[in-house]
mmCIF file of C-alpha atoms in Angstrom:
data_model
loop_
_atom_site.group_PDB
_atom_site.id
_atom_site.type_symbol
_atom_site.label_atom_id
_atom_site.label_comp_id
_atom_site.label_asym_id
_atom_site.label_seq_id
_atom_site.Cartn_x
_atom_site.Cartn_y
_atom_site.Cartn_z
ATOM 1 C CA UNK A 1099 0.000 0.000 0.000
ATOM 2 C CA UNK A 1100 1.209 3.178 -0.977
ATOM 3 C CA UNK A 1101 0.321 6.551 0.998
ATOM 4 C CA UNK A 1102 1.225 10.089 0.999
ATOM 5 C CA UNK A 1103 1.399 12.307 3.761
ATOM 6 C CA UNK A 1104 0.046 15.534 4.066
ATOM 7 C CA UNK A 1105 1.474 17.796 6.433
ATOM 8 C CA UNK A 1106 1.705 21.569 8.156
ATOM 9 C CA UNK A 1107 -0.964 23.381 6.785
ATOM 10 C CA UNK A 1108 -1.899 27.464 7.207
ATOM 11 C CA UNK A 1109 -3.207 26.766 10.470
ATOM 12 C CA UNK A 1110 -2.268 27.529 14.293
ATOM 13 C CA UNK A 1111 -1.865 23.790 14.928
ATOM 14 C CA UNK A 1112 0.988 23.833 12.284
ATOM 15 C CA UNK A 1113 3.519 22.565 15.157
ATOM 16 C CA UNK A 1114 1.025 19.277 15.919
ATOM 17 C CA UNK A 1115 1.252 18.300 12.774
ATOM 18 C CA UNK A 1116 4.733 18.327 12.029
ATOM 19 C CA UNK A 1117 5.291 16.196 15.480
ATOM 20 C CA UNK A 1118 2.596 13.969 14.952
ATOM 21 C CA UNK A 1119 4.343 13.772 11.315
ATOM 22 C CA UNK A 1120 7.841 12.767 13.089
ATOM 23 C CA UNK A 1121 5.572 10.307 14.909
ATOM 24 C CA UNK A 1122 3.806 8.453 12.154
ATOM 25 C CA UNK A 1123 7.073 8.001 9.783
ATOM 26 C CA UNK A 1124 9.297 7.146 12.640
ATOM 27 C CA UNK A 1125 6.176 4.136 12.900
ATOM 28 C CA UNK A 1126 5.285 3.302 9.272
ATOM 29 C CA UNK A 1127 8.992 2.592 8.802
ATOM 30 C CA UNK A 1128 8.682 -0.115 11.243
ATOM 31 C CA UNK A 1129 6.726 -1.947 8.794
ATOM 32 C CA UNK A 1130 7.703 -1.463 5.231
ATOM 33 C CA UNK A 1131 6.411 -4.334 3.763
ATOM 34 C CA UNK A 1132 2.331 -3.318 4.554
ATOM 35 C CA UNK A 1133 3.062 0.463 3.937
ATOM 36 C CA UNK A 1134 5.294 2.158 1.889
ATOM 37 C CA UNK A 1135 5.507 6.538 2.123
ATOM 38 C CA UNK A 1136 6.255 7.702 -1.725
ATOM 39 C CA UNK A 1137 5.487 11.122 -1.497
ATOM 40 C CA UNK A 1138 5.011 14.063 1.458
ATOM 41 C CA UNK A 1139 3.147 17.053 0.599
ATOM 42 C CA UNK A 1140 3.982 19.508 2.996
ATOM 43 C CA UNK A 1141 1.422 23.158 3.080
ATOM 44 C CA UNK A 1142 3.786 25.442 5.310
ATOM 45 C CA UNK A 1143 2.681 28.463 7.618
ATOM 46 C CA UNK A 1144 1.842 30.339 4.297
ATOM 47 C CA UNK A 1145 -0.041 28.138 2.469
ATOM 48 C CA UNK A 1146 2.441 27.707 0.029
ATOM 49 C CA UNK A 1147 2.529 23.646 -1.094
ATOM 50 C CA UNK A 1148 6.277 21.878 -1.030
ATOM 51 C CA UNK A 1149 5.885 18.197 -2.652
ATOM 52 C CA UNK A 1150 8.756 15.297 -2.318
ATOM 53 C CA UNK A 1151 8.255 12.647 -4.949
ATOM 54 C CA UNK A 1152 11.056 10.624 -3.462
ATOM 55 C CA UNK A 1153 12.954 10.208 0.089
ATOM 56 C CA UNK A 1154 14.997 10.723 1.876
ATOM 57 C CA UNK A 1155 12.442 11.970 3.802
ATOM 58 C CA UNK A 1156 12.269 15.609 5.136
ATOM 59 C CA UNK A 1157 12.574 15.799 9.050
ATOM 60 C CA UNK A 1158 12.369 19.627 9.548
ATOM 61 C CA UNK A 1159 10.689 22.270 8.677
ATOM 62 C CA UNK A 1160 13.878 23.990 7.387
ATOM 63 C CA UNK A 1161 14.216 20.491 5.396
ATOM 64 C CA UNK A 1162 10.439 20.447 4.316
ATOM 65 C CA UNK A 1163 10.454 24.118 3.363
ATOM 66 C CA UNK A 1164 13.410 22.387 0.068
ATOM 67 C CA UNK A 1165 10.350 20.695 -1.330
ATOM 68 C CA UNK A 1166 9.384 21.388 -5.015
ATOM 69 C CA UNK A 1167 6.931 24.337 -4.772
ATOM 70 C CA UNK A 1168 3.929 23.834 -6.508
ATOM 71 C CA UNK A 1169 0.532 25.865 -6.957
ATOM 72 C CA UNK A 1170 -2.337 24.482 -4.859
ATOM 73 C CA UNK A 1171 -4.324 23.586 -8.401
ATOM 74 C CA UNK A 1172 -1.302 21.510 -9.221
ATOM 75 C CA UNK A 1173 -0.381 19.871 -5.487
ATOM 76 C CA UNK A 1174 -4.697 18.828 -5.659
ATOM 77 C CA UNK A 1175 -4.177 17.817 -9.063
ATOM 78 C CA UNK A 1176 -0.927 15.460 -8.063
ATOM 79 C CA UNK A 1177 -2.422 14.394 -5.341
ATOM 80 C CA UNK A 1178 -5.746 12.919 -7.224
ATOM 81 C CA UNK A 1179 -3.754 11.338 -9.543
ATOM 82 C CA UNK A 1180 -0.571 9.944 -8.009
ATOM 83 C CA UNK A 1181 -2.288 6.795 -7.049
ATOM 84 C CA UNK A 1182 -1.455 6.557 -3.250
ATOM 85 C CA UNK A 1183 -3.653 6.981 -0.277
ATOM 86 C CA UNK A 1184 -3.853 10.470 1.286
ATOM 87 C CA UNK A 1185 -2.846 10.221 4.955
ATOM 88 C CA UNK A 1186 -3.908 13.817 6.083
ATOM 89 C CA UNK A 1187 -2.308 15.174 9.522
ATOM 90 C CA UNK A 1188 -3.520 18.413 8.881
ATOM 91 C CA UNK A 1189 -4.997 20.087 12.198
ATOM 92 C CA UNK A 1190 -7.032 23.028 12.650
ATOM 93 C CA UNK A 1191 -8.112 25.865 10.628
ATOM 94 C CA UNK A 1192 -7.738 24.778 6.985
ATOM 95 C CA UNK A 1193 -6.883 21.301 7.877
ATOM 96 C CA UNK A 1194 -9.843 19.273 10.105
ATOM 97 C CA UNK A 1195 -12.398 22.103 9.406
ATOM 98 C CA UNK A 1196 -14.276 21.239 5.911
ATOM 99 C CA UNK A 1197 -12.180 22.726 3.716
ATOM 100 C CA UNK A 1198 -9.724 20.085 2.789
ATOM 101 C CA UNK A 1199 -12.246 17.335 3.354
ATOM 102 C CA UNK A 1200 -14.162 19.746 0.651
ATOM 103 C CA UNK A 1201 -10.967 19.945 -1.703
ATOM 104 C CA UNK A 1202 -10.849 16.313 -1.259
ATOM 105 C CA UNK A 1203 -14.772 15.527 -2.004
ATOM 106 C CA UNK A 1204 -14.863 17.938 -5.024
ATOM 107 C CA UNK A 1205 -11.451 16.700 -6.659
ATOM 108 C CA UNK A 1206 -11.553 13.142 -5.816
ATOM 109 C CA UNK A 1207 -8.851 12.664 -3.725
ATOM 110 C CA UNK A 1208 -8.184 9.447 -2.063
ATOM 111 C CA UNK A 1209 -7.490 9.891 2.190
ATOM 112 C CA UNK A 1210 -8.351 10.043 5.250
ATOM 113 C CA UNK A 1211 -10.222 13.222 5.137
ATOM 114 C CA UNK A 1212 -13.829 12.165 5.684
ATOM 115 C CA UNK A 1213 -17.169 14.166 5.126
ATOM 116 C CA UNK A 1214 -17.029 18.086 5.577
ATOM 117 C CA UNK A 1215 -19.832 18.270 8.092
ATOM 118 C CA UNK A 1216 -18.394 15.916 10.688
ATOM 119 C CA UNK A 1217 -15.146 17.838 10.161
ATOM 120 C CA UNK A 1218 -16.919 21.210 10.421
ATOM 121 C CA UNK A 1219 -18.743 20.037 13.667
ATOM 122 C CA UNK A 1220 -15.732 18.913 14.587
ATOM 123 C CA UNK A 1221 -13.924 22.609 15.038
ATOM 124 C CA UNK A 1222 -17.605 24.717 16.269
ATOM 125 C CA UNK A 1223 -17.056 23.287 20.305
ATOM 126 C CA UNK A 1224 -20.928 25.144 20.582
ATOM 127 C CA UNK A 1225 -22.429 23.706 17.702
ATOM 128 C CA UNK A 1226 -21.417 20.143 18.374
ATOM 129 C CA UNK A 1227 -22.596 20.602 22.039
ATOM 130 C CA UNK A 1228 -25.919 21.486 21.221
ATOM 131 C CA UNK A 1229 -25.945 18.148 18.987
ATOM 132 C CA UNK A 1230 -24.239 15.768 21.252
ATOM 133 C CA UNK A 1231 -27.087 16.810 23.828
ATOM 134 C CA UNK A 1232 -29.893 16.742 21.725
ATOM 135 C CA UNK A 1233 -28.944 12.804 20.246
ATOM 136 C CA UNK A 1234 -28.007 11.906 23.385
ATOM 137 C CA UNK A 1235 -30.401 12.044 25.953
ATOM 138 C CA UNK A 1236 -28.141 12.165 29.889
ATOM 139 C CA UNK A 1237 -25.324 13.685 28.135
ATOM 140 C CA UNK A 1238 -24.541 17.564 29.879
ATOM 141 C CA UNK A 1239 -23.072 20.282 28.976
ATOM 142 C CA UNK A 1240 -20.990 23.356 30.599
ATOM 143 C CA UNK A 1241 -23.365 26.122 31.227
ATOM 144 C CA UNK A 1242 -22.083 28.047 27.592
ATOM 145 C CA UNK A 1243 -22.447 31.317 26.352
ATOM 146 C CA UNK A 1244 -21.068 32.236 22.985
ATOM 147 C CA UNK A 1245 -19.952 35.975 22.273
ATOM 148 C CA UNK A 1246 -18.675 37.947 19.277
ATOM 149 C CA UNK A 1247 -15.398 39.475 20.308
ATOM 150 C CA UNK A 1248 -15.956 42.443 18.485
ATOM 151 C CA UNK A 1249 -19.522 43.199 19.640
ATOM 152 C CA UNK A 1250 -19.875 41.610 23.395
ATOM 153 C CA UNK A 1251 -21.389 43.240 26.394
ATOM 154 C CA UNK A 1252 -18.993 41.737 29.549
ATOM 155 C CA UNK A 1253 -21.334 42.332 32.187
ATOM 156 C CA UNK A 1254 -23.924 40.651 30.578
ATOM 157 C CA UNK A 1255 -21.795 37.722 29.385
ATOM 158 C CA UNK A 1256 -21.189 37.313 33.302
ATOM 159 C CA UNK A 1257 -24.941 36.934 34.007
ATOM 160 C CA UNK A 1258 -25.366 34.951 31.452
ATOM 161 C CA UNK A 1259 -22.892 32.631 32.515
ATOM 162 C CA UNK A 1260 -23.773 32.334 35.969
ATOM 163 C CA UNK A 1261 -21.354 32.846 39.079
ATOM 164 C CA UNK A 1262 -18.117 30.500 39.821
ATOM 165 C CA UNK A 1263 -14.757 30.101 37.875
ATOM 166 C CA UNK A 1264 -15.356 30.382 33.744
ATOM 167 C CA UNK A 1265 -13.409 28.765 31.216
ATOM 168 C CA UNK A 1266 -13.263 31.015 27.983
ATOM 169 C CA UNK A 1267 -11.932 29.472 24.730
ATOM 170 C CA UNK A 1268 -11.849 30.071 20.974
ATOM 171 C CA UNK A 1269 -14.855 28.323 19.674
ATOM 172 C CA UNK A 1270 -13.500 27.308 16.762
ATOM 173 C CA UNK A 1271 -9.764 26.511 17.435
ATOM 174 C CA UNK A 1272 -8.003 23.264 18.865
ATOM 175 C CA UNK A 1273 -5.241 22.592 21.111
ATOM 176 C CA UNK A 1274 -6.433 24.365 24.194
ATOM 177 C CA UNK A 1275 -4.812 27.886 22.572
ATOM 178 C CA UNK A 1276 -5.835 30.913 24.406
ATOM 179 C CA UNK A 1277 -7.885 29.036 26.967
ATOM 180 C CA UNK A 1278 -8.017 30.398 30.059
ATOM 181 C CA UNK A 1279 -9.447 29.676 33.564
ATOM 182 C CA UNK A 1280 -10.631 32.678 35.308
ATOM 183 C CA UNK A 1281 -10.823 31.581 38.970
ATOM 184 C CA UNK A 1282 -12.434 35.133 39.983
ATOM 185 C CA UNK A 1283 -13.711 36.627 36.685
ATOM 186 C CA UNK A 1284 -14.955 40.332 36.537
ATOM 187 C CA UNK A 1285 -16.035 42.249 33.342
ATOM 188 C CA UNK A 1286 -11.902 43.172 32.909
ATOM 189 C CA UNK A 1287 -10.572 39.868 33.031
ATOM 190 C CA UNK A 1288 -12.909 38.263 30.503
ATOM 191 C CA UNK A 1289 -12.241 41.338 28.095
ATOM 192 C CA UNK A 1290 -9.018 40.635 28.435
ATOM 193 C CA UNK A 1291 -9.425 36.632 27.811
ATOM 194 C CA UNK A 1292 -11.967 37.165 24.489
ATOM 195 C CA UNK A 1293 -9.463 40.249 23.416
ATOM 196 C CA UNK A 1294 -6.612 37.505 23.598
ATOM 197 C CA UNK A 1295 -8.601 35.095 21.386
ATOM 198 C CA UNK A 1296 -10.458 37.948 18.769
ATOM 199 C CA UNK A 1297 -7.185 37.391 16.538
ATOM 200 C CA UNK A 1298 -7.588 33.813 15.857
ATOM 201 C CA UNK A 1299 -11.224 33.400 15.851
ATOM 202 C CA UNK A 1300 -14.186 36.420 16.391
ATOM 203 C CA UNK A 1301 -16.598 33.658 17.911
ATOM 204 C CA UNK A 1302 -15.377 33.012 21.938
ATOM 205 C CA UNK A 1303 -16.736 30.347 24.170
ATOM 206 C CA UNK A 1304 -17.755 31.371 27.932
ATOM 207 C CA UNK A 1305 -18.390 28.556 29.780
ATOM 208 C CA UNK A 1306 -18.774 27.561 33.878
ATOM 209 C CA UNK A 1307 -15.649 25.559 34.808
ATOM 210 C CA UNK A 1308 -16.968 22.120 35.986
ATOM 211 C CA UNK A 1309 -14.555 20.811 38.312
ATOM 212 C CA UNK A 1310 -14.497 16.721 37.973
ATOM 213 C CA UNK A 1311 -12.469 13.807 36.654
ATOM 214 C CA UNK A 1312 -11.826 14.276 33.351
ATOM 215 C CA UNK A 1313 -11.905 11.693 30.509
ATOM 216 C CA UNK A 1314 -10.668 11.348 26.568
ATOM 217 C CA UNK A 1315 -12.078 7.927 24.683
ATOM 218 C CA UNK A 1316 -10.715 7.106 21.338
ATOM 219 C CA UNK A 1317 -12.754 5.951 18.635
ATOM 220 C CA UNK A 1318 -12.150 3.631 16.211
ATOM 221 C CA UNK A 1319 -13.130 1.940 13.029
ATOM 222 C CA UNK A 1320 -11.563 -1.315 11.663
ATOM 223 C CA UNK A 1321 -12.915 -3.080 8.743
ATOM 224 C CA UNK A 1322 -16.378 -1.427 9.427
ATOM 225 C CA UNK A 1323 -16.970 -2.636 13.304
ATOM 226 C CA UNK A 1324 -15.806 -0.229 16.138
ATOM 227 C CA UNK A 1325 -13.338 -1.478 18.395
ATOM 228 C CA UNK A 1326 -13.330 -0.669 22.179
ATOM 229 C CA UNK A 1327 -9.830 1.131 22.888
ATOM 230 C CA UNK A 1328 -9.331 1.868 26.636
ATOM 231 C CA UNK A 1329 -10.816 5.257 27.997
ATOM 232 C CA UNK A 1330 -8.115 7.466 29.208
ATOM 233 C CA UNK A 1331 -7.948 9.371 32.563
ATOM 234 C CA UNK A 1332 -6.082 13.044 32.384
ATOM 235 C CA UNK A 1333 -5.290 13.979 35.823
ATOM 236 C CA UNK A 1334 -3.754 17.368 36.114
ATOM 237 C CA UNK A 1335 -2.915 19.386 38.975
ATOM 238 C CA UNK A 1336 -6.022 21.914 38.533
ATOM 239 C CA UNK A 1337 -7.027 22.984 35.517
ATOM 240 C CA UNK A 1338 -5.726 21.224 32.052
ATOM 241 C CA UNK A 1339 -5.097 23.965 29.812
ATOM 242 C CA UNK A 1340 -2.702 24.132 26.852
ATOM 243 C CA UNK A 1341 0.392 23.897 28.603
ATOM 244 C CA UNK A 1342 -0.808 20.939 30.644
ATOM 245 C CA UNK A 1343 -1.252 19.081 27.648
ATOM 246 C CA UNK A 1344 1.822 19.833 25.696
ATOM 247 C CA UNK A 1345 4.341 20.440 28.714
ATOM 248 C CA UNK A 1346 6.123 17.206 29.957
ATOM 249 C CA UNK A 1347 5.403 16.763 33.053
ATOM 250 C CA UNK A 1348 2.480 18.692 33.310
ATOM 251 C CA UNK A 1349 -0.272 15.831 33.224
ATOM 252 C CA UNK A 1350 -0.276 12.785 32.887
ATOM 253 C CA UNK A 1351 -2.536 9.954 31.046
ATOM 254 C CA UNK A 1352 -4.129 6.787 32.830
ATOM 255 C CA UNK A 1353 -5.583 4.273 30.930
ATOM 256 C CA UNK A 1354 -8.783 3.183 33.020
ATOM 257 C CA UNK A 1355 -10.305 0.321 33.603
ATOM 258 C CA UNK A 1356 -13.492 -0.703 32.294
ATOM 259 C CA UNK A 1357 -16.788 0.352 34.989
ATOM 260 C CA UNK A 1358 -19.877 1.681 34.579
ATOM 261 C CA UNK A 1359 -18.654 5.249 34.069
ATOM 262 C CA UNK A 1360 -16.152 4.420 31.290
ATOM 263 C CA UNK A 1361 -18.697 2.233 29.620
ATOM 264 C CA UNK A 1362 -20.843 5.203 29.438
ATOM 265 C CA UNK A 1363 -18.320 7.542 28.339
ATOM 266 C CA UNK A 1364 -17.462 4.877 25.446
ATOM 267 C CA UNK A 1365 -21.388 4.676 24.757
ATOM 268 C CA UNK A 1366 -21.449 8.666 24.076
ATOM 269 C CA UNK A 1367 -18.583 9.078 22.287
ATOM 270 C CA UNK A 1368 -19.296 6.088 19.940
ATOM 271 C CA UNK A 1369 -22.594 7.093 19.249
ATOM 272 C CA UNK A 1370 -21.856 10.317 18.568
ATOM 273 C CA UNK A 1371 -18.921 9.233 16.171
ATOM 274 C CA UNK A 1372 -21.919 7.208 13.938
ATOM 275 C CA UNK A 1373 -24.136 9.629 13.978
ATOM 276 C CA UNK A 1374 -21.784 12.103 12.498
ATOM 277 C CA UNK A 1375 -20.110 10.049 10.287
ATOM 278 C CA UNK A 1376 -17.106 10.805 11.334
ATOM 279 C CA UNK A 1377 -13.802 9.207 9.256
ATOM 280 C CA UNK A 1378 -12.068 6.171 11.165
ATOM 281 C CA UNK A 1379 -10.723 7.401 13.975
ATOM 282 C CA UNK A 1380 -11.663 10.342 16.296
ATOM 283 C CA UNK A 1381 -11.450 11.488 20.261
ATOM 284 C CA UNK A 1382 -14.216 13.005 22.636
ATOM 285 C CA UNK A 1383 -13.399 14.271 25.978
ATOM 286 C CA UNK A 1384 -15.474 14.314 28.502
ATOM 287 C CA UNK A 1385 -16.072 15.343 32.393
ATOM 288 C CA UNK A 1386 -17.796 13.614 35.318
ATOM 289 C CA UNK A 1387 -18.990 15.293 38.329
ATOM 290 C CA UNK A 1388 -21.550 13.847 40.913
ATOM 291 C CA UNK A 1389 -22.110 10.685 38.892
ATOM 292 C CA UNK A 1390 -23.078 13.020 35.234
ATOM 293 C CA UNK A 1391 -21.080 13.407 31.918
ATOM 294 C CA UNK A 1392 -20.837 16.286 30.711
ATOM 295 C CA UNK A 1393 -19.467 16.775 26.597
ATOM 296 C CA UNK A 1394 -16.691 18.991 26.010
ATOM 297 C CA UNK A 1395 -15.799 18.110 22.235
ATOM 298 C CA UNK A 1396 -15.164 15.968 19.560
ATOM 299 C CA UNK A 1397 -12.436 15.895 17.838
ATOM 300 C CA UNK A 1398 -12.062 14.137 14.012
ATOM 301 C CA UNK A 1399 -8.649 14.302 13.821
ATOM 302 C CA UNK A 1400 -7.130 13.616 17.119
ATOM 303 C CA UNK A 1401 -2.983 14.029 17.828
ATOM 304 C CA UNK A 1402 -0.459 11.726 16.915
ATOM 305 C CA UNK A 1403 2.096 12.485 18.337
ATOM 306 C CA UNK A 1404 4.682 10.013 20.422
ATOM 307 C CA UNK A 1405 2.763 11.162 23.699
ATOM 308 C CA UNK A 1406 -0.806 11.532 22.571
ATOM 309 C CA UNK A 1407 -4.055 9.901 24.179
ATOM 310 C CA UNK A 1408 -5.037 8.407 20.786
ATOM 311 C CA UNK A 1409 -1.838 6.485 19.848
ATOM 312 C CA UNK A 1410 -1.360 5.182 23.522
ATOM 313 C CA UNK A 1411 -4.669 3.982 23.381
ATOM 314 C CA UNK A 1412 -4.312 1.989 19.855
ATOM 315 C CA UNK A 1413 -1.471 0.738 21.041
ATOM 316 C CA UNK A 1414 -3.202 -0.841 24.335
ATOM 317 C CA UNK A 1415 -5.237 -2.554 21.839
ATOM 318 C CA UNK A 1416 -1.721 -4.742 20.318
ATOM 319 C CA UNK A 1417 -2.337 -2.301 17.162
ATOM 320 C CA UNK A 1418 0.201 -0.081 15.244
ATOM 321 C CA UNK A 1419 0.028 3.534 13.274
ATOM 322 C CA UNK A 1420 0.502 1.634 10.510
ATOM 323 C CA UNK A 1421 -2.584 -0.320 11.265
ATOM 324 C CA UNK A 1422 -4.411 3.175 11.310
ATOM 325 C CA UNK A 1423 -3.435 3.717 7.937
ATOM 326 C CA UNK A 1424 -4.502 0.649 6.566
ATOM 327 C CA UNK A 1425 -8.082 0.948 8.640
ATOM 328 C CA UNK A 1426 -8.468 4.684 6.956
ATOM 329 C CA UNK A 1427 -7.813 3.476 3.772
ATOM 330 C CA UNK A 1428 -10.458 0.333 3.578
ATOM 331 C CA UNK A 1429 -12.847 3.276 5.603
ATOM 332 C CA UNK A 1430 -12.525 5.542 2.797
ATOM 333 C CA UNK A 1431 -13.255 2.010 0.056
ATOM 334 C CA UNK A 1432 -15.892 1.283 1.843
ATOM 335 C CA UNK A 1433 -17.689 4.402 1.514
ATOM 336 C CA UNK A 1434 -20.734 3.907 -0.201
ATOM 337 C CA UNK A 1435 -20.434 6.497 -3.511
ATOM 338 C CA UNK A 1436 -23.451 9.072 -4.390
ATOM 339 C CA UNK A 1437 -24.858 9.400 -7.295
ATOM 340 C CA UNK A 1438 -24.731 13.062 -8.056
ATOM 341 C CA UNK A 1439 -26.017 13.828 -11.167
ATOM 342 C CA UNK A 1440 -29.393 13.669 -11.939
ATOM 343 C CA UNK A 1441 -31.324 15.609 -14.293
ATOM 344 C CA UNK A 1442 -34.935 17.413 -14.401
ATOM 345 C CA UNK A 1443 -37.416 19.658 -16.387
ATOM 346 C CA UNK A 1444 -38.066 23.098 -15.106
ATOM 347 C CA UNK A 1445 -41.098 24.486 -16.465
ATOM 348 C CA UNK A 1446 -41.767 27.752 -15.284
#
């Protein structure tokens, strides 16, 4: 099986995907003879496309940036027709959004990148919340609120959102970026939060902080059936921001047990994974307080890098990256195809 991976992208998860990159060759090349890499497309901080029809591979990004530059027209164009499977680690904004799983649907390229709404859900933390609760009948929510940076009234924001610490986050970013825990808010800290965020996305999320146990379950599809991977456990000395999750040391992952409440959690996030039609693979996390769940997102395109919940919990299973690869590409064979041409009179 040949693949190609995409890589980078114009996004502010640029620096996931080049270590979950260094993570997935470093494991493909354990197994050359199920999957071979003949080609990296690499979309750097620009947008600009660098392609390598040949290794050695790039490592880098001063060594991906030598890549033969092409137009995006042309990098779609090679990538439709060079014959291997797309392997997309593109996170973000312009990545795990819709609009490469859009590039992908309209050109015909062969990947990973799945259908554009579960990938668009998949970066709106409200919208997805106000689906997750209404398919899923037990499942909670944070008390949310969801302002326009450049148009939002502070005061009433906090009366909206009710007293106690707030969480406020991008809406539409991933990563924890520019989340912050406001232990004692007042109208001048959460200006200050939103104002931090307004550059990267205009639509902020204001939302109680729910102190609990909090839990990430992987999802995963092989040969059409979902297989149970162990829920994880983050435990965190207070809150698990950004830094906790990307800072050795910081946190650290348990893989739990199976019980009543990880069955449950598994139930949701599985469910919710179907529903959506989400591609392959895909990680919700999750908090439980007083014996309830509450959602905190979905996401379709979940890290792979050498410390990340999703990997760690394949790998609990006895499977490999490389078995990933080879699941995504049957997923995306599978597929059934739509028609989508069908003509009609008009007679007015």
């Amino acid at each position: 099986m040949n693949i190609t991976l995409l890589v980078g992208g114009r996004s502010t998860e640029h620096d996931a995907s080049l270590h979950g990159y260094h993570h997935v060759l470093s494991e493909l090349r354990k197994e050359p003879d199920r999957v071979t890499v003949d080609s990296v497309c690499y979309v750097d901080r620009t947008g600009a496309v660098h392609f390598f029809g040949g290794g050695p591979w790039p490592e880098d990004e001063k060594d991906l940036l030598a890549g033969e530059v092409l137009p995006l027209g042309a990098a779609i164009e090679r990538l439709r027709s060079g014959g291997s499977f797309v392997f997309s680690l593109l996170h973000g904004n312009e990545g795990e959004d819709g609009g490469w799983q859009g590039l992908a649907e309209v050109a015909g390229i062969r990947g990973n990148f799945g259908p554009v709404l579960a990938s668009a859900l998949g970066m709106d933390k409200y919208l997805q919340a106000a689906l997750a609760t209404a398919l899923l009948p037990g499942l909670r929510v944070p008390r949310s609120v969801l302002v326009r940076a450049d148009s939002f009234d502070a005061q009433r924001v906090l009366q909206e959102a009710g007293p106690g610490s707030l969480v406020v986050k991008p809406n539409r970013m991933g990563a924890s970026l520019l989340t912050t825990c406001l232990h004692d808010p007042d109208e001048s800290e959460l200006a200050k939060a939103v104002a931090a965020a307004a550059p990267y996305d205009n639509q902020v999320l204001v939302q109680e902080f729910v102190s609990g146990r909090e839990y990430s379950c992987s999802v995963y599809r092989e040969n059409g059936h979902l297989v149970e991977l162990p829920v994880a456990e983050v435990v965190s000395q207070g809150f698990f921001g950004h830094e906790e999750k990307h800072v050795k040391g910081r946190a650290r992952i348990e893989l739990c047990a199976e019980d009543p409440t990880t069955k449950a959690i598994r139930d949701y996030a599985q469910a919710l994974f179907e529903a959506t039609e989400v591609a392959t693979f895909a990680r919700c996390d999750f908090l439980v307080r007083d014996g309830e769940t509450y959602f905190l997102e979905i996401n379709t395109l979940p890290g792979l890098m050498s410390g990340s919940i999703f990997p760690m919990a394949l790998a609990a299973t006895g499977r490999t990256i490389t078995d990933l690869v080879v699941a995504a590409s049957g997923d995306h064979e599978s597929r059934p195809a739509r028609d989508k041409v069908k003509e009609y009179d008009i007679s007015h």
